[in-house]
mmCIF file of C-alpha atoms in Angstrom:
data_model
loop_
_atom_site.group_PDB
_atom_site.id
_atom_site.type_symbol
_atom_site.label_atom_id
_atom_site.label_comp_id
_atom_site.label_asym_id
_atom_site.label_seq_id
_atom_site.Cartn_x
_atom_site.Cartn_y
_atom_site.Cartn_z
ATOM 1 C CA UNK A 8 0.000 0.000 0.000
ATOM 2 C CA UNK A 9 2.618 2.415 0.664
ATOM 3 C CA UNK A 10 4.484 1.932 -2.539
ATOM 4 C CA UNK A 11 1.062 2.504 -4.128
ATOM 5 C CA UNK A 12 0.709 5.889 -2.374
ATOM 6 C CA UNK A 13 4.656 6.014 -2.913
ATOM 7 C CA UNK A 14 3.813 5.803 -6.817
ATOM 8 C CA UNK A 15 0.537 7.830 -6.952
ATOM 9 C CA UNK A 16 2.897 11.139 -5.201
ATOM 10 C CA UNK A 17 5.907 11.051 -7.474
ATOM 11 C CA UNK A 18 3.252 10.606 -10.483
ATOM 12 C CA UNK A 19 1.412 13.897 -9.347
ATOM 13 C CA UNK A 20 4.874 15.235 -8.679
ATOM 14 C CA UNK A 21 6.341 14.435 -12.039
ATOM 15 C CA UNK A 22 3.116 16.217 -13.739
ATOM 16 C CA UNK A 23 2.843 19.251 -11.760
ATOM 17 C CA UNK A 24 6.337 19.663 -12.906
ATOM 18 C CA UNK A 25 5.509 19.308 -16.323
ATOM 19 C CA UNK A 26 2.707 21.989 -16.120
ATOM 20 C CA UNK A 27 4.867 23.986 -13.890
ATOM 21 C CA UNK A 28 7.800 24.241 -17.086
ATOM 22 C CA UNK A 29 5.055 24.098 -19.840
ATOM 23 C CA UNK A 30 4.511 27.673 -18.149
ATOM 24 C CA UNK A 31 7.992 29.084 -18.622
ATOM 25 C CA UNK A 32 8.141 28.956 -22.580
ATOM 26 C CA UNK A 33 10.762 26.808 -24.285
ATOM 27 C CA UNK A 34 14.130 26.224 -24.639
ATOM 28 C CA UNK A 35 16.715 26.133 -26.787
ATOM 29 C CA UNK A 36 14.766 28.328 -29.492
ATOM 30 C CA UNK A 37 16.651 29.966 -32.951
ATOM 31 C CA UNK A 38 15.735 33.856 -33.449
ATOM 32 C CA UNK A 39 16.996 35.397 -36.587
ATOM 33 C CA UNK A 40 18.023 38.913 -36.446
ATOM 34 C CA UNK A 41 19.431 41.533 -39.448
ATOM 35 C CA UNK A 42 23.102 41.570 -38.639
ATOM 36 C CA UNK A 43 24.091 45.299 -39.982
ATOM 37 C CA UNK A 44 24.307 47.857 -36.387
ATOM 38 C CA UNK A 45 21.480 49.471 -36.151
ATOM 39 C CA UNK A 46 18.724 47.332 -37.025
ATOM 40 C CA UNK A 47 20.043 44.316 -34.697
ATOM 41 C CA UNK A 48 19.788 46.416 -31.743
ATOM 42 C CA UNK A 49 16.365 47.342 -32.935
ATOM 43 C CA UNK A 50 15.048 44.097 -33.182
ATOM 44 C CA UNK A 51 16.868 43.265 -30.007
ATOM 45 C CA UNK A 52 15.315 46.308 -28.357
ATOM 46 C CA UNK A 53 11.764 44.944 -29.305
ATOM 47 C CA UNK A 54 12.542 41.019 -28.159
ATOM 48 C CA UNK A 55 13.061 43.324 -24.561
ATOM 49 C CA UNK A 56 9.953 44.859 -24.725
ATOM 50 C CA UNK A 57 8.405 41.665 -24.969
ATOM 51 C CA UNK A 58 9.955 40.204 -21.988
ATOM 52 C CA UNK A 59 11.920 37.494 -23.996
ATOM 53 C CA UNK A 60 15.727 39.289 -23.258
ATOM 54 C CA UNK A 61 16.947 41.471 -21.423
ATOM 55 C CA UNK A 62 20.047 43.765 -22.309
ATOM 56 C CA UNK A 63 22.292 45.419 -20.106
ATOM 57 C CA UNK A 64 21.539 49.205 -18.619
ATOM 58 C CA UNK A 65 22.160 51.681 -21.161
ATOM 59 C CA UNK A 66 21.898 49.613 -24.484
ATOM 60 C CA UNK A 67 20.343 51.304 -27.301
ATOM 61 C CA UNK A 68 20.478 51.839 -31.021
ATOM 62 C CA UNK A 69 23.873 50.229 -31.207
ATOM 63 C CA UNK A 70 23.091 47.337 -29.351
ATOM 64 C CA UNK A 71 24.343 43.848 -29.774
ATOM 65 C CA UNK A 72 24.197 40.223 -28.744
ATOM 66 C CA UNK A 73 26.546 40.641 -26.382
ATOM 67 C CA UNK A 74 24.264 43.496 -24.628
ATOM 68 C CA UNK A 75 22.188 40.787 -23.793
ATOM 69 C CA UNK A 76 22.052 39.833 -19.688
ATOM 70 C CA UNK A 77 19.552 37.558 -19.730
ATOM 71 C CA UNK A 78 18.284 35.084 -21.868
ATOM 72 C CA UNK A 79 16.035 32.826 -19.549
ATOM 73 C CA UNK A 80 14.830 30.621 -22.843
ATOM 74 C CA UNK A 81 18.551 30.054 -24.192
ATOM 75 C CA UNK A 82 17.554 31.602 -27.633
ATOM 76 C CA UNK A 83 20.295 30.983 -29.958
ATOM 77 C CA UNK A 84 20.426 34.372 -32.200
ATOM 78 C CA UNK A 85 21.383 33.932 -35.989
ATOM 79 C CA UNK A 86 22.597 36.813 -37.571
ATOM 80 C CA UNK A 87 21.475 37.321 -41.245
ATOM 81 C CA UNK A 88 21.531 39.774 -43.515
ATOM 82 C CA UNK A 89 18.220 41.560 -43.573
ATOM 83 C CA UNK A 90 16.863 41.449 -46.866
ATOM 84 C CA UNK A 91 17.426 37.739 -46.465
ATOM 85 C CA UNK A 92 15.512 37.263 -43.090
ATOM 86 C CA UNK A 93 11.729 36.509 -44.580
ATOM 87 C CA UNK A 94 13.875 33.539 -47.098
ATOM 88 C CA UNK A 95 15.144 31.765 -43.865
ATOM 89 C CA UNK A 96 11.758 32.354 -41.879
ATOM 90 C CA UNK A 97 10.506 28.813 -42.049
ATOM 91 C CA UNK A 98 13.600 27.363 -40.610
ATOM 92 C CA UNK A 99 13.764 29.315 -37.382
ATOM 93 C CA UNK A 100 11.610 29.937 -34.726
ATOM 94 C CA UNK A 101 11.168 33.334 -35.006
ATOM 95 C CA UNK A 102 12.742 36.605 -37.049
ATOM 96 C CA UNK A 103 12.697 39.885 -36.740
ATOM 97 C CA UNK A 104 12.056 41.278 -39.914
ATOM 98 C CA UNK A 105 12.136 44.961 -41.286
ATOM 99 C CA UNK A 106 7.762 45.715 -42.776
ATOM 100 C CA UNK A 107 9.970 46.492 -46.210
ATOM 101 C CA UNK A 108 11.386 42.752 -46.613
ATOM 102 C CA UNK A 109 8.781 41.600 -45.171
ATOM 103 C CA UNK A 110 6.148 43.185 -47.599
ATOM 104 C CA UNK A 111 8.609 42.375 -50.494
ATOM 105 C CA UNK A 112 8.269 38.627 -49.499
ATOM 106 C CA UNK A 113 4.568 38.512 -49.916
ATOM 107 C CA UNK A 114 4.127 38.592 -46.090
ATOM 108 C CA UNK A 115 1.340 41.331 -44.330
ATOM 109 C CA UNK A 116 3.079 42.554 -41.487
ATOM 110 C CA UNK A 117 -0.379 43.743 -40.117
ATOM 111 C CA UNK A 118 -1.868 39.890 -40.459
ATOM 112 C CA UNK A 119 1.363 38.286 -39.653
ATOM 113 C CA UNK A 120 3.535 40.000 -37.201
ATOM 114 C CA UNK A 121 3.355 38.832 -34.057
ATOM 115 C CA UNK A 122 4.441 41.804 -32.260
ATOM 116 C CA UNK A 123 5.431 44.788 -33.884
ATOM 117 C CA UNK A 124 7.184 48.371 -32.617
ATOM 118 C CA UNK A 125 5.336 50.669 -30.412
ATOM 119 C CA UNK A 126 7.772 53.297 -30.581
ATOM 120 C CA UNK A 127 10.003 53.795 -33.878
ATOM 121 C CA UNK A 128 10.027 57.475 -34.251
ATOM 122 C CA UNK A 129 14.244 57.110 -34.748
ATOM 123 C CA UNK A 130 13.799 54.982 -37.405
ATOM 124 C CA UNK A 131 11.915 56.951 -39.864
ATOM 125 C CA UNK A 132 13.334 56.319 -43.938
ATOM 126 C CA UNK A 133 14.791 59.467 -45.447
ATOM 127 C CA UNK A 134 16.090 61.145 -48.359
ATOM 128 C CA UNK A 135 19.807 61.416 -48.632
ATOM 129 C CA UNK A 136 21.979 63.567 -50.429
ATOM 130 C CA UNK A 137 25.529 63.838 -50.960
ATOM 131 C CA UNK A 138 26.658 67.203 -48.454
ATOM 132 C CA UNK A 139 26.327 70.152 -50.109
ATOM 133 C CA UNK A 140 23.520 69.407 -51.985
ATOM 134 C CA UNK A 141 21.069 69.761 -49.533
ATOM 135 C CA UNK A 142 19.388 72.681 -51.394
ATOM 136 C CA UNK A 143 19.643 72.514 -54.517
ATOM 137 C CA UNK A 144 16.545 72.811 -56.573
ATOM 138 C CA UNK A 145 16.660 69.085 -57.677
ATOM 139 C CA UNK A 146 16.940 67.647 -54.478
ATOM 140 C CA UNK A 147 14.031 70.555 -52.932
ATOM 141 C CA UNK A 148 11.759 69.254 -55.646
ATOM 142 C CA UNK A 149 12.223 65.708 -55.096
ATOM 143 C CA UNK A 150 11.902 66.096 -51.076
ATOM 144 C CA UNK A 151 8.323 68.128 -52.181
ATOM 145 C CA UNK A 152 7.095 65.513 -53.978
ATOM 146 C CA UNK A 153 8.074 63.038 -51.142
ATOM 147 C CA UNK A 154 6.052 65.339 -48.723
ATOM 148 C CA UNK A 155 3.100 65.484 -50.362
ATOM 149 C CA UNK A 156 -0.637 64.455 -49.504
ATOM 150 C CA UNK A 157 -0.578 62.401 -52.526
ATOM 151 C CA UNK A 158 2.291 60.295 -51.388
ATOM 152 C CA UNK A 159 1.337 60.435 -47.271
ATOM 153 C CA UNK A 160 -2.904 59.324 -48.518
ATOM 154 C CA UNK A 161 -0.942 56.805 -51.088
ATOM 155 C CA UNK A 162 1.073 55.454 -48.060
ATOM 156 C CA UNK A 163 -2.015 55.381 -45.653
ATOM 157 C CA UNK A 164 -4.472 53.434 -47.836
ATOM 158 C CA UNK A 165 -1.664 51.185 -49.934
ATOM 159 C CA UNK A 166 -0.066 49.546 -46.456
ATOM 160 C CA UNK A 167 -2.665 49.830 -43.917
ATOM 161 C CA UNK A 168 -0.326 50.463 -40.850
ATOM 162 C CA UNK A 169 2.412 47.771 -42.148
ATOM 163 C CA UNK A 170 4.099 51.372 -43.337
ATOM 164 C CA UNK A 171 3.225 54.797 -41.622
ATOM 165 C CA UNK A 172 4.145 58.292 -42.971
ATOM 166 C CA UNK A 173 6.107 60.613 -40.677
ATOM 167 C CA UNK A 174 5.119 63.647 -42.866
ATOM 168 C CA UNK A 175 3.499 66.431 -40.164
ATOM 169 C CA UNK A 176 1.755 68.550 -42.681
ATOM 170 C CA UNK A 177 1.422 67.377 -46.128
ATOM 171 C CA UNK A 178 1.487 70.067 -49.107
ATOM 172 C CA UNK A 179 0.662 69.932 -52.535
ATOM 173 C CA UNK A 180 4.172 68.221 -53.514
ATOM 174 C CA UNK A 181 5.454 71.630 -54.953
ATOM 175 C CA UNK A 182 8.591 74.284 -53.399
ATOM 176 C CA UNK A 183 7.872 77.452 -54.095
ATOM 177 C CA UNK A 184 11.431 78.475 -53.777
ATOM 178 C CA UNK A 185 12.031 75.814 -56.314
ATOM 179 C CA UNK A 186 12.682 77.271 -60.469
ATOM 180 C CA UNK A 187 10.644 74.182 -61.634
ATOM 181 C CA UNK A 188 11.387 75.752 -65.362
ATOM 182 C CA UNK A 189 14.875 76.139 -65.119
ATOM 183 C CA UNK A 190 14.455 71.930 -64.127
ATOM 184 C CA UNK A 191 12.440 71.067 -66.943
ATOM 185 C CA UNK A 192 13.901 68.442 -69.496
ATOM 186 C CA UNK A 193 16.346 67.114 -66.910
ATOM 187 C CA UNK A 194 16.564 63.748 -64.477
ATOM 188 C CA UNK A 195 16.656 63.122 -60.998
ATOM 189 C CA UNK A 196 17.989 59.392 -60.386
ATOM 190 C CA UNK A 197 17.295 57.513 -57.384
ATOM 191 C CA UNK A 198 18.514 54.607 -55.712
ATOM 192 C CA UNK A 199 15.900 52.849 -53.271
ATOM 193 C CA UNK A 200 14.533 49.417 -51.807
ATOM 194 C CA UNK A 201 12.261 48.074 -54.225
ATOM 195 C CA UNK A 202 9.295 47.878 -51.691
ATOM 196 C CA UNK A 203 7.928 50.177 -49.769
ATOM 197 C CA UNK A 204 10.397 52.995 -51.053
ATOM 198 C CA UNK A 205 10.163 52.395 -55.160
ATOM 199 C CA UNK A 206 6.495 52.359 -55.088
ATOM 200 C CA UNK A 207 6.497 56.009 -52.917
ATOM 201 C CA UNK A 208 8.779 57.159 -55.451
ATOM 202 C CA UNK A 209 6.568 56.467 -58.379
ATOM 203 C CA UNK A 210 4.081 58.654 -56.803
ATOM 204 C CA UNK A 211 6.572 61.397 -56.233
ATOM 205 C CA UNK A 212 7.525 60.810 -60.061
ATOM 206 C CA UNK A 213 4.371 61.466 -60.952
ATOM 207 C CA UNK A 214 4.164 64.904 -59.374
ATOM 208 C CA UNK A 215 7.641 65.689 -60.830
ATOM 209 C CA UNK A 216 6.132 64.631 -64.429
ATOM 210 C CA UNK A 217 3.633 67.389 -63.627
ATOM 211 C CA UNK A 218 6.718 69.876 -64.298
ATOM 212 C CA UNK A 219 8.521 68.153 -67.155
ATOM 213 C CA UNK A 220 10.962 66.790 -64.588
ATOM 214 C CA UNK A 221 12.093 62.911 -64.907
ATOM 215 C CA UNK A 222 12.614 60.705 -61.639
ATOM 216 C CA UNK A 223 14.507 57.977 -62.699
ATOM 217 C CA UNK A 224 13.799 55.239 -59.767
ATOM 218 C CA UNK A 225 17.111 52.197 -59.734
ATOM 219 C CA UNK A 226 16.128 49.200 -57.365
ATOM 220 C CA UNK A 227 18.704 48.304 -55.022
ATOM 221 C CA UNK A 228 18.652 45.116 -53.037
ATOM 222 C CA UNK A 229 21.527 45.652 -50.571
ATOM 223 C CA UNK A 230 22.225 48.047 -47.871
ATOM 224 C CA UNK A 231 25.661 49.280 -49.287
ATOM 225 C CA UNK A 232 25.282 49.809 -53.239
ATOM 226 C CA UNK A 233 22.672 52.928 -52.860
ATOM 227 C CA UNK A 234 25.100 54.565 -50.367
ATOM 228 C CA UNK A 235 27.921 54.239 -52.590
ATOM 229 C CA UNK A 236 26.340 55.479 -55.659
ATOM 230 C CA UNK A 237 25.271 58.428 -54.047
ATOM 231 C CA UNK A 238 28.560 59.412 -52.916
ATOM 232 C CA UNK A 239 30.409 59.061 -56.094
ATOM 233 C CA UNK A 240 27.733 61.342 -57.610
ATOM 234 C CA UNK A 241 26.138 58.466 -60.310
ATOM 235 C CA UNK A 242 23.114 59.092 -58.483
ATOM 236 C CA UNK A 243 21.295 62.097 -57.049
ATOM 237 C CA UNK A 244 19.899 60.725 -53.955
ATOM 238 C CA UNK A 245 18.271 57.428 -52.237
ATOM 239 C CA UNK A 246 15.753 56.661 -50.435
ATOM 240 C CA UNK A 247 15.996 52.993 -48.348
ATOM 241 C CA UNK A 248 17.298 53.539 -44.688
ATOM 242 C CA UNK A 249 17.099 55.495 -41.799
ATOM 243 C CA UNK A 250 19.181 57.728 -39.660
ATOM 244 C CA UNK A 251 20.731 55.765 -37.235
ATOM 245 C CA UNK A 252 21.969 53.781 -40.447
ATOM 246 C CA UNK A 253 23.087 56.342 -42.110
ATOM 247 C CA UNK A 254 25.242 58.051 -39.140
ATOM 248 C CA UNK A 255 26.936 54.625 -38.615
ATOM 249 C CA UNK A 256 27.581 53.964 -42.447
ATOM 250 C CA UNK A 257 28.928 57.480 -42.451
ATOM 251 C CA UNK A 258 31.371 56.981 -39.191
ATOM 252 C CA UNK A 259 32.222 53.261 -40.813
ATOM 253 C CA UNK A 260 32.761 53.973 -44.636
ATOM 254 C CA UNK A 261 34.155 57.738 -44.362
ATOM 255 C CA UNK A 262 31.204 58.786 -46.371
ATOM 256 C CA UNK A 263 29.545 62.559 -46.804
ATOM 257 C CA UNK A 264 25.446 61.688 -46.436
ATOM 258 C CA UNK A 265 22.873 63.981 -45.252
ATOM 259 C CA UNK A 266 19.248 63.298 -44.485
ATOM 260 C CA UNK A 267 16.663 66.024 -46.436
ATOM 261 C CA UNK A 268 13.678 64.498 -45.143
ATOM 262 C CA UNK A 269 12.205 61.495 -43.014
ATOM 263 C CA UNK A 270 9.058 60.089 -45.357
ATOM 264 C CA UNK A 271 7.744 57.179 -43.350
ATOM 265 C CA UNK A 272 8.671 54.329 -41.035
ATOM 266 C CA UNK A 273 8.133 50.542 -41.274
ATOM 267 C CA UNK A 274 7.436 49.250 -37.401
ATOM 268 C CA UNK A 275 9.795 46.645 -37.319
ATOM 269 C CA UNK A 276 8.189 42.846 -36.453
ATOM 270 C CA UNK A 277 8.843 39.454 -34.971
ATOM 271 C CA UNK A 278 7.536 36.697 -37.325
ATOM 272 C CA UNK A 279 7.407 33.006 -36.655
ATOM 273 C CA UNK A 280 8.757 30.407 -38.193
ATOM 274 C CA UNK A 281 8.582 27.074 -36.933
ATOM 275 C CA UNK A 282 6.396 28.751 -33.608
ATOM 276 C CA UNK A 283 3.126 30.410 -34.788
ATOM 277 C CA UNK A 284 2.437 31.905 -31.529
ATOM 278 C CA UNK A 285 4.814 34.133 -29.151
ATOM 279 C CA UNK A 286 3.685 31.369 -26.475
ATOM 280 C CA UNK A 287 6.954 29.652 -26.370
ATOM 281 C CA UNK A 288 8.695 32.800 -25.460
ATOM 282 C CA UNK A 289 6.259 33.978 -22.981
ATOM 283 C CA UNK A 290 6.202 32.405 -20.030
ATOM 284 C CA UNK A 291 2.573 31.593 -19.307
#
């Protein structure tokens, strides 16, 4: 009898132990994360806000893996180039994944994101220039057009929240400082991301078209190439990152960038892979 009641305790024991970890989320799980500066401590600053890591006091936009202090589910973190994040997807757990990639993959970041940003007013995607050519009458034009109704409505209706303008007071997409005459017949080229930023642009081409002006839009599907045509003077301006990117491109690559203009921000999301569900990072 008493190895029966022996037997009946360590049973109970054994699954009240089980419920007890089936309450503190899984181990051993693979995040992906975009490996260039800025945008890994981005994502890593959003796994904190959700509880999952925590990194140590005073890590921000330059964060790393090594800021991290505690990592109660023992995520492993693979580091990936961003624009490749939504391609390895289905073989990790989770990724944190830039809306731009993710809406170039085919995936709604407003259906599928599990969490997105609260907060990403740092990260909004600007024009840059090459220094010193912050006011000419090409680049005051182009910024217009960028900061128009047209192109802040376009960005409202077309993405539904997966993409958010940062635009204060939309005008008419004209400078009036601007000798629109003196620009007609000649070309603006641009280097951007092919989605969200390429499909913006063809709205601000549009306005441009208005005054005989020709936006020539190049699709870029790296990080470094837009930058780098943009200093050597081949192109006029791009239109794919944000600040924080930019300053640490700058400091890395010697380059002479300037923002004109923040157009919109893309809340940046964790997706899931093999997990469907933030449940097995969330310790219910």
């Amino acid at each position: 009898m008493k190895r029966i009641i022996s037997a009946v305790l360590v049973l109970a024991l054994t699954v009240s132990m089980v419920f007890a970890l089936s309450g503190c989320g899984e181990k051993g799980l693979t995040i992906a994360v975009p490996n260039d500066t800025t945008n890994e401590a981005r994502a890593l600053l959003l796994l904190e806000t959700q509880g999952i890591i925590t990194l140590k006091e005073g890590a921000g936009i330059t964060a790393t893996i090594k800021d991290i202090v505690e990592n109660p589910y023992d995520i492993k973190f693979n580091e990936v180039e961003a624009a490749q994040l939504p391609n390895i997807l289905q073989d990790m757990d989770y990724a944190v994944i830039n809306s731009n990639y993710a809406i170039e993959a085919g995936i709604n970041p407003m259906e599928k994101a599990l969490a997105m940003e609260g907060s990403f007013s740092a990260y909004g995607n600007i024009l840059t220039v090459k220094e010193g050519n912050e006011e000419t009458d090409s680049t005051k034009a182009l910024v217009a057009a960028l900061e128009s109704k047209k192109v802040a409505d376009f960005i409202t209706e077309k993405y539904v929240g997966a993409v958010v303008s940062t635009v204060d007071n939309p005008g008419d997409g004209y400078d009036a400082t601007v000798d629109y005459a003196a620009l007609a017949g000649t070309t603006i080229k641009v280097a951007a991301s092919p989605a969200p930023h390429a499909e913006i642009l063809a709205l601000a081409k549009e306005i441009l078209d208005e005054k005989n002006i020709t936006l020539e839009i190049v699709e870029f599907t790296d990080y470094v190439q837009p930058n780098n045509v943009v200093e050597s003077g081949e192109f006029d301006a791009n239109y794919f990152q944000h600040l924080p990117y930019l300053e640490d491109f700058n400091a890395q690559n010697g380059t002479h960038l300037v923002s004109v203009g923040a157009i919109h921000v893309e809340p940046m999301g964790i997706y899931g892979g093999k997990q469907v569900t933030l449940d097995a990072v969330s310790g219910k």
